[in-house]
mmCIF file of C-alpha atoms and ligand atoms in Angstrom:
data_model
loop_
_atom_site.group_PDB
_atom_site.id
_atom_site.type_symbol
_atom_site.label_atom_id
_atom_site.label_comp_id
_atom_site.label_asym_id
_atom_site.label_seq_id
_atom_site.Cartn_x
_atom_site.Cartn_y
_atom_site.Cartn_z
ATOM 1 C CA UNK A 40 13.028 8.552 -8.659
ATOM 2 C CA UNK A 41 11.228 8.242 -4.874
ATOM 3 C CA UNK A 42 7.826 7.719 -4.741
ATOM 4 C CA UNK A 43 5.282 7.889 -2.083
ATOM 5 C CA UNK A 44 1.416 5.915 -3.057
ATOM 6 C CA UNK A 45 -1.071 7.136 -0.929
ATOM 7 C CA UNK A 46 -4.920 6.257 -1.119
ATOM 8 C CA UNK A 47 -7.532 4.170 1.319
ATOM 9 C CA UNK A 48 -7.493 0.161 1.503
ATOM 10 C CA UNK A 49 -8.605 -1.365 -1.650
ATOM 11 C CA UNK A 50 -7.703 2.278 -3.943
ATOM 12 C CA UNK A 51 -5.135 0.160 -5.514
ATOM 13 C CA UNK A 52 -2.271 0.948 -4.587
ATOM 14 C CA UNK A 53 -0.891 -3.095 -4.925
ATOM 15 C CA UNK A 54 -1.727 -3.641 -8.192
ATOM 16 C CA UNK A 55 -0.434 -0.620 -9.234
ATOM 17 C CA UNK A 56 2.976 -0.380 -7.318
ATOM 18 C CA UNK A 57 3.815 -3.863 -8.775
ATOM 19 C CA UNK A 58 3.479 -2.567 -12.448
ATOM 20 C CA UNK A 59 4.977 0.525 -11.921
ATOM 21 C CA UNK A 60 8.152 -1.041 -10.288
ATOM 22 C CA UNK A 61 8.423 -3.603 -13.121
ATOM 23 C CA UNK A 62 7.977 -0.295 -15.824
ATOM 24 C CA UNK A 63 9.970 1.991 -13.877
ATOM 25 C CA UNK A 64 12.449 -0.279 -12.412
ATOM 26 C CA UNK A 65 11.951 1.247 -9.288
ATOM 27 C CA UNK A 66 11.758 -1.245 -5.762
ATOM 28 C CA UNK A 67 8.291 -1.581 -4.269
ATOM 29 C CA UNK A 68 8.306 -1.229 -0.432
ATOM 30 C CA UNK A 69 4.984 -2.461 0.697
ATOM 31 C CA UNK A 70 5.450 -2.143 4.845
ATOM 32 C CA UNK A 71 1.859 -4.248 4.644
ATOM 33 C CA UNK A 72 3.521 -7.350 2.586
ATOM 34 C CA UNK A 73 6.734 -6.661 5.137
ATOM 35 C CA UNK A 74 4.423 -7.087 8.424
ATOM 36 C CA UNK A 75 2.687 -9.982 6.940
ATOM 37 C CA UNK A 76 5.834 -11.754 5.928
ATOM 38 C CA UNK A 77 7.236 -11.194 9.389
ATOM 39 C CA UNK A 78 3.497 -12.227 10.897
ATOM 40 C CA UNK A 79 3.790 -15.889 9.119
ATOM 41 C CA UNK A 80 7.382 -16.034 9.984
ATOM 42 C CA UNK A 81 6.349 -15.708 13.757
ATOM 43 C CA UNK A 82 9.766 -13.299 14.682
ATOM 44 C CA UNK A 83 9.072 -10.845 17.099
ATOM 45 C CA UNK A 84 8.607 -7.959 14.810
ATOM 46 C CA UNK A 85 5.606 -9.839 13.220
ATOM 47 C CA UNK A 86 4.498 -11.145 16.518
ATOM 48 C CA UNK A 87 4.194 -7.403 17.868
ATOM 49 C CA UNK A 88 2.397 -6.298 14.919
ATOM 50 C CA UNK A 89 -0.129 -8.950 14.520
ATOM 51 C CA UNK A 90 -2.861 -7.971 16.725
ATOM 52 C CA UNK A 91 -3.400 -4.719 15.500
ATOM 53 C CA UNK A 92 -3.547 -5.773 11.810
ATOM 54 C CA UNK A 93 -6.063 -8.210 12.928
ATOM 55 C CA UNK A 94 -8.249 -5.706 14.397
ATOM 56 C CA UNK A 95 -7.312 -3.310 11.004
ATOM 57 C CA UNK A 96 -5.288 -0.589 13.701
ATOM 58 C CA UNK A 97 -2.086 0.723 12.355
ATOM 59 C CA UNK A 98 0.926 -0.486 14.115
ATOM 60 C CA UNK A 99 2.839 1.678 16.403
ATOM 61 C CA UNK A 100 4.919 4.655 14.018
ATOM 62 C CA UNK A 101 8.721 3.501 15.893
ATOM 63 C CA UNK A 102 7.605 -0.364 15.152
ATOM 64 C CA UNK A 103 7.353 0.790 11.339
ATOM 65 C CA UNK A 104 9.946 3.824 11.143
ATOM 66 C CA UNK A 105 12.387 1.249 11.961
ATOM 67 C CA UNK A 106 11.479 -1.361 9.643
ATOM 68 C CA UNK A 107 11.803 1.127 6.941
ATOM 69 C CA UNK A 108 14.908 2.099 8.132
ATOM 70 C CA UNK A 109 16.338 -1.293 8.243
ATOM 71 C CA UNK A 110 14.882 -1.841 4.775
ATOM 72 C CA UNK A 111 16.560 1.260 3.166
ATOM 73 C CA UNK A 112 19.823 -0.077 4.016
ATOM 74 C CA UNK A 113 19.009 -2.443 0.852
ATOM 75 C CA UNK A 114 21.937 -1.859 -1.963
ATOM 76 C CA UNK A 115 18.264 -1.900 -4.143
ATOM 77 C CA UNK A 116 16.832 0.945 -2.510
ATOM 78 C CA UNK A 117 19.857 3.694 -2.643
ATOM 79 C CA UNK A 118 18.868 4.200 -6.413
ATOM 80 C CA UNK A 119 15.216 5.147 -5.709
ATOM 81 C CA UNK A 120 12.204 3.622 -4.539
ATOM 82 C CA UNK A 121 7.923 3.073 -4.473
ATOM 83 C CA UNK A 122 6.521 3.526 -1.594
ATOM 84 C CA UNK A 123 2.833 1.406 -0.796
ATOM 85 C CA UNK A 124 1.434 2.016 2.452
ATOM 86 C CA UNK A 125 3.704 4.141 4.025
ATOM 87 C CA UNK A 126 4.143 6.945 5.594
ATOM 88 C CA UNK A 127 0.241 6.375 7.337
ATOM 89 C CA UNK A 128 0.575 9.348 9.732
ATOM 90 C CA UNK A 129 1.813 12.539 9.427
ATOM 91 C CA UNK A 130 4.635 10.913 12.107
ATOM 92 C CA UNK A 131 5.971 8.766 9.759
ATOM 93 C CA UNK A 132 5.937 10.837 7.149
ATOM 94 C CA UNK A 133 7.619 13.906 9.111
ATOM 95 C CA UNK A 134 9.984 10.812 10.445
ATOM 96 C CA UNK A 135 10.568 9.359 6.655
ATOM 97 C CA UNK A 136 11.636 13.214 5.572
ATOM 98 C CA UNK A 137 14.131 13.745 8.604
ATOM 99 C CA UNK A 138 15.590 9.927 7.542
ATOM 100 C CA UNK A 139 15.596 11.037 3.862
ATOM 101 C CA UNK A 140 16.983 14.721 4.191
ATOM 102 C CA UNK A 141 20.162 13.389 6.759
ATOM 103 C CA UNK A 142 21.509 11.525 3.111
ATOM 104 C CA UNK A 143 20.603 14.929 1.821
ATOM 105 C CA UNK A 144 17.408 13.233 -0.323
ATOM 106 C CA UNK A 145 13.394 14.106 -0.683
ATOM 107 C CA UNK A 146 10.474 12.209 -1.650
ATOM 108 C CA UNK A 147 9.761 13.944 -5.146
ATOM 109 C CA UNK A 148 6.009 12.869 -5.472
ATOM 110 C CA UNK A 149 3.071 11.309 -3.776
ATOM 111 C CA UNK A 150 0.239 10.121 -6.002
ATOM 112 C CA UNK A 151 -3.136 9.604 -3.959
ATOM 113 C CA UNK A 152 -5.793 7.097 -5.574
ATOM 114 C CA UNK A 153 -9.217 8.399 -4.774
ATOM 115 C CA UNK A 154 -11.899 5.537 -4.883
ATOM 116 C CA UNK A 155 -15.349 5.961 -3.416
ATOM 117 C CA UNK A 156 -16.002 4.352 0.114
ATOM 118 C CA UNK A 157 -18.668 1.471 -1.218
ATOM 119 C CA UNK A 158 -16.492 0.653 -4.627
ATOM 120 C CA UNK A 159 -13.993 0.308 -1.518
ATOM 121 C CA UNK A 160 -15.417 -2.001 0.610
ATOM 122 C CA UNK A 161 -16.981 -4.294 -2.661
ATOM 123 C CA UNK A 162 -13.139 -4.387 -3.457
ATOM 124 C CA UNK A 163 -12.016 -5.723 -0.489
ATOM 125 C CA UNK A 164 -14.578 -8.039 0.799
ATOM 126 C CA UNK A 165 -14.276 -9.837 -2.741
ATOM 127 C CA UNK A 166 -9.834 -9.819 -3.163
ATOM 128 C CA UNK A 167 -8.258 -12.751 -3.000
ATOM 129 C CA UNK A 168 -4.336 -13.021 -3.009
ATOM 130 C CA UNK A 169 -2.056 -16.142 -4.164
ATOM 131 C CA UNK A 170 -0.481 -17.911 -1.340
ATOM 132 C CA UNK A 171 2.610 -18.579 -3.568
ATOM 133 C CA UNK A 172 3.415 -15.420 -5.351
ATOM 134 C CA UNK A 173 1.385 -12.841 -3.485
ATOM 135 C CA UNK A 174 -0.711 -11.754 -7.082
ATOM 136 C CA UNK A 175 -3.584 -9.671 -6.523
ATOM 137 C CA UNK A 176 -7.211 -11.328 -7.703
ATOM 138 C CA UNK A 177 -11.029 -10.256 -7.342
ATOM 139 C CA UNK A 178 -13.962 -11.887 -7.435
ATOM 140 C CA UNK A 179 -15.853 -9.462 -9.164
ATOM 141 C CA UNK A 180 -13.139 -7.250 -10.704
ATOM 142 C CA UNK A 181 -10.330 -9.706 -12.077
ATOM 143 C CA UNK A 182 -11.457 -13.441 -11.157
ATOM 144 C CA UNK A 183 -8.894 -16.591 -12.360
ATOM 145 C CA UNK A 184 -9.582 -18.445 -15.180
ATOM 146 C CA UNK A 185 -9.570 -21.759 -12.403
ATOM 147 C CA UNK A 186 -11.998 -20.888 -9.152
ATOM 148 C CA UNK A 187 -9.440 -20.051 -6.521
ATOM 149 C CA UNK A 188 -5.755 -21.011 -8.191
ATOM 150 C CA UNK A 189 -3.972 -18.396 -9.176
ATOM 151 C CA UNK A 190 -3.255 -18.115 -12.772
ATOM 152 C CA UNK A 191 0.584 -17.562 -12.836
ATOM 153 C CA UNK A 192 1.755 -20.184 -10.428
ATOM 154 C CA UNK A 193 -1.105 -22.635 -9.687
ATOM 155 C CA UNK A 194 -0.482 -21.343 -6.239
ATOM 156 C CA UNK A 195 -3.984 -21.413 -3.814
ATOM 157 C CA UNK A 196 -5.652 -17.942 -3.258
ATOM 158 C CA UNK A 197 -6.505 -17.101 -0.044
ATOM 159 C CA UNK A 198 -8.633 -14.173 1.829
ATOM 160 C CA UNK A 199 -6.491 -11.727 4.484
ATOM 161 C CA UNK A 200 -8.116 -11.735 7.608
ATOM 162 C CA UNK A 201 -8.363 -7.620 7.531
ATOM 163 C CA UNK A 202 -10.474 -8.355 4.648
ATOM 164 C CA UNK A 203 -13.690 -9.065 6.374
ATOM 165 C CA UNK A 204 -16.118 -6.665 5.949
ATOM 166 C CA UNK A 205 -16.199 -5.643 9.794
ATOM 167 C CA UNK A 206 -12.409 -5.054 9.659
ATOM 168 C CA UNK A 207 -12.674 -3.387 6.515
ATOM 169 C CA UNK A 208 -14.744 -1.123 8.373
ATOM 170 C CA UNK A 209 -12.322 -0.068 10.756
ATOM 171 C CA UNK A 210 -9.610 0.040 8.510
ATOM 172 C CA UNK A 211 -11.988 2.691 6.495
ATOM 173 C CA UNK A 212 -12.415 4.591 9.741
ATOM 174 C CA UNK A 213 -8.708 4.691 10.866
ATOM 175 C CA UNK A 214 -7.609 5.957 6.603
ATOM 176 C CA UNK A 215 -9.940 9.017 7.597
ATOM 177 C CA UNK A 216 -8.437 9.632 10.659
ATOM 178 C CA UNK A 217 -4.975 8.960 10.272
ATOM 179 C CA UNK A 218 -3.838 8.781 7.110
ATOM 180 C CA UNK A 219 -5.789 11.697 5.299
ATOM 181 C CA UNK A 220 -3.988 14.061 6.716
ATOM 182 C CA UNK A 221 -0.933 13.125 4.571
ATOM 183 C CA UNK A 222 -2.597 14.561 1.083
ATOM 184 C CA UNK A 223 -2.378 18.045 3.577
ATOM 185 C CA UNK A 224 1.327 17.291 4.643
ATOM 186 C CA UNK A 225 2.104 16.225 0.715
ATOM 187 C CA UNK A 226 -0.046 19.079 -0.606
ATOM 188 C CA UNK A 227 1.779 21.788 0.804
ATOM 189 C CA UNK A 228 5.553 20.904 -0.048
ATOM 190 C CA UNK A 229 3.211 20.640 -3.844
ATOM 191 C CA UNK A 230 4.142 16.891 -4.478
ATOM 192 C CA UNK A 231 0.700 15.514 -4.201
ATOM 193 C CA UNK A 232 -1.448 14.358 -7.125
ATOM 194 C CA UNK A 233 -4.794 13.532 -7.212
ATOM 195 C CA UNK A 234 -5.336 10.327 -9.375
ATOM 196 C CA UNK A 235 -9.280 8.776 -10.524
ATOM 197 C CA UNK A 236 -9.161 5.061 -8.797
ATOM 198 C CA UNK A 237 -12.147 4.321 -9.554
ATOM 199 C CA UNK A 238 -11.019 3.760 -13.192
ATOM 200 C CA UNK A 239 -10.236 0.506 -14.763
ATOM 201 C CA UNK A 240 -6.687 -0.164 -13.491
ATOM 202 C CA UNK A 241 -5.645 0.165 -16.930
ATOM 203 C CA UNK A 242 -6.647 3.249 -17.266
ATOM 204 C CA UNK A 243 -5.290 4.038 -13.969
ATOM 205 C CA UNK A 244 -2.142 2.771 -14.692
ATOM 206 C CA UNK A 245 -1.643 4.812 -17.701
ATOM 207 C CA UNK A 246 -2.488 8.323 -15.951
ATOM 208 C CA UNK A 247 0.114 7.571 -13.503
ATOM 209 C CA UNK A 248 2.872 6.201 -15.890
ATOM 210 C CA UNK A 249 2.186 9.724 -17.468
ATOM 211 C CA UNK A 250 2.974 11.627 -14.662
ATOM 212 C CA UNK A 251 6.010 9.680 -13.696
ATOM 213 C CA UNK A 252 6.788 9.746 -17.492
ATOM 214 C CA UNK A 253 6.838 13.955 -17.097
ATOM 215 C CA UNK A 254 9.126 13.697 -14.235
HETATM 216 P P1 AP5 B 590 -2.029 -2.841 4.336
HETATM 217 O O1 AP5 B 590 -1.057 -4.119 3.240
HETATM 218 O O2 AP5 B 590 -0.873 -1.518 3.753
HETATM 219 O O3 AP5 B 590 -2.963 -2.281 3.340
HETATM 220 P P2 AP5 B 590 -4.004 -1.598 2.698
HETATM 221 O O4 AP5 B 590 -3.356 -0.134 2.491
HETATM 222 O O5 AP5 B 590 -4.914 -1.680 4.016
HETATM 223 O O6 AP5 B 590 -4.090 -1.428 1.305
HETATM 224 P P3 AP5 B 590 -4.846 -3.137 1.033
HETATM 225 O O7 AP5 B 590 -4.030 -3.741 0.408
HETATM 226 O O8 AP5 B 590 -5.977 -3.508 1.735
HETATM 227 O O9 AP5 B 590 -4.581 -2.483 -0.878
HETATM 228 P P4 AP5 B 590 -4.483 -1.723 -1.462
HETATM 229 O O10 AP5 B 590 -4.992 -0.300 -2.088
HETATM 230 O O11 AP5 B 590 -3.343 -2.304 -1.780
HETATM 231 O O12 AP5 B 590 -5.394 -2.165 -2.693
HETATM 232 P P5 AP5 B 590 -5.117 -3.559 -3.988
HETATM 233 O O13 AP5 B 590 -4.292 -2.896 -4.757
HETATM 234 O O14 AP5 B 590 -4.927 -4.750 -3.453
HETATM 235 O O15 AP5 B 590 -1.754 -2.900 5.411
HETATM 236 C C1 AP5 B 590 -2.363 -3.752 6.506
HETATM 237 C C2 AP5 B 590 -1.764 -3.272 7.549
HETATM 238 O O16 AP5 B 590 -0.997 -3.164 7.979
HETATM 239 C C3 AP5 B 590 -2.327 -2.341 8.159
HETATM 240 O O17 AP5 B 590 -4.276 -2.110 8.470
HETATM 241 C C4 AP5 B 590 -2.052 -2.063 8.970
HETATM 242 O O18 AP5 B 590 -2.276 -2.203 10.630
HETATM 243 C C5 AP5 B 590 -0.553 -2.505 9.204
HETATM 244 N N1 AP5 B 590 0.297 -1.604 8.357
HETATM 245 C C6 AP5 B 590 1.017 -1.396 6.892
HETATM 246 N N2 AP5 B 590 1.340 -0.442 7.249
HETATM 247 C C7 AP5 B 590 1.098 0.375 7.964
HETATM 248 C C8 AP5 B 590 2.144 1.662 8.077
HETATM 249 N N3 AP5 B 590 2.999 2.770 7.223
HETATM 250 N N4 AP5 B 590 2.127 1.917 9.216
HETATM 251 C C9 AP5 B 590 1.161 1.249 10.249
HETATM 252 N N5 AP5 B 590 0.554 -0.034 10.108
HETATM 253 C C10 AP5 B 590 0.493 0.170 9.166
HETATM 254 O O19 AP5 B 590 -6.424 -3.756 -4.623
HETATM 255 C C11 AP5 B 590 -8.002 -4.338 -4.002
HETATM 256 C C12 AP5 B 590 -8.738 -4.921 -4.276
HETATM 257 O O20 AP5 B 590 -9.423 -4.405 -5.595
HETATM 258 C C13 AP5 B 590 -8.140 -6.068 -5.341
HETATM 259 O O21 AP5 B 590 -9.124 -6.931 -5.190
HETATM 260 C C14 AP5 B 590 -7.914 -5.610 -6.633
HETATM 261 O O22 AP5 B 590 -8.014 -6.776 -7.774
HETATM 262 C C15 AP5 B 590 -9.120 -5.044 -6.794
HETATM 263 N N6 AP5 B 590 -8.871 -3.945 -7.748
HETATM 264 C C16 AP5 B 590 -7.610 -2.691 -7.575
HETATM 265 N N7 AP5 B 590 -7.630 -1.621 -8.292
HETATM 266 C C17 AP5 B 590 -8.796 -2.065 -9.371
HETATM 267 C C18 AP5 B 590 -9.736 -1.506 -9.630
HETATM 268 N N8 AP5 B 590 -9.084 -0.022 -10.192
HETATM 269 N N9 AP5 B 590 -10.582 -1.349 -10.240
HETATM 270 C C19 AP5 B 590 -11.302 -2.642 -9.872
HETATM 271 N N10 AP5 B 590 -11.286 -3.370 -8.671
HETATM 272 C C20 AP5 B 590 -10.012 -2.926 -8.758
#
């Protein structure tokens, strides 16, 4: 199965993707995670992407499409995948369609997590990420047992640079302008499924699982 997870920043894509990937045995491909690792490793992609990411803007399409092209060459992506944070523009979605089409493949489903704006701001500004294993926490909704430490690996919890209030507001603007048109893109191909992302994470996961099991 080739699945796209759509939704605004903070809608729960990463949280859900980790569980879907486990349950359905799909590799979780997150362009945000790949870019953050490239920034950490100070490789050329990271050096180019960093400024855009820190400002809450999108990294240019050609860099992202090259990154995805490379990632698709890995053997684990041959049978299917779960895309999180990609595509993010109509140009990326068209590029993806073309890339898959050349191999006689296509996207099977695009699930869109819909969450109210105020809730998104609350979730993002109180999010913390484990510096060790990448587990996602939230100081308001899913806090760790020991303050500042990951329940799973004991790693230190950190706040993402782009989760500061002002950057969050910019990311939401960018989403409306550049990413929301993808709902129309996938809707017009009858691939779009809407999910109420305001519900608790367990309920959102149940709803996505039911859709995927029906495929
Ligand atoms: P990226 O890493 O993709 O970030 P994003 O799309 O902005 O999404 P987030 O990771 O912020 O949120 P999420 O939806 O995964 O929510 P999460 O599950 O963590 O991109 C970062 C940057 O990289 C971009 O700004 C851009 O610069 C660049 N980039 C990446 N991809 C790109 C591309 N394709 N093109 C161009 N540039 C690109 O949850 C958020 C919080 O809410 C957590 O604390 C979680 O615990 C909590 N939570 C989750 N679900 C629930 C729930 N149901 N109820 C209550 N709390 C919840």
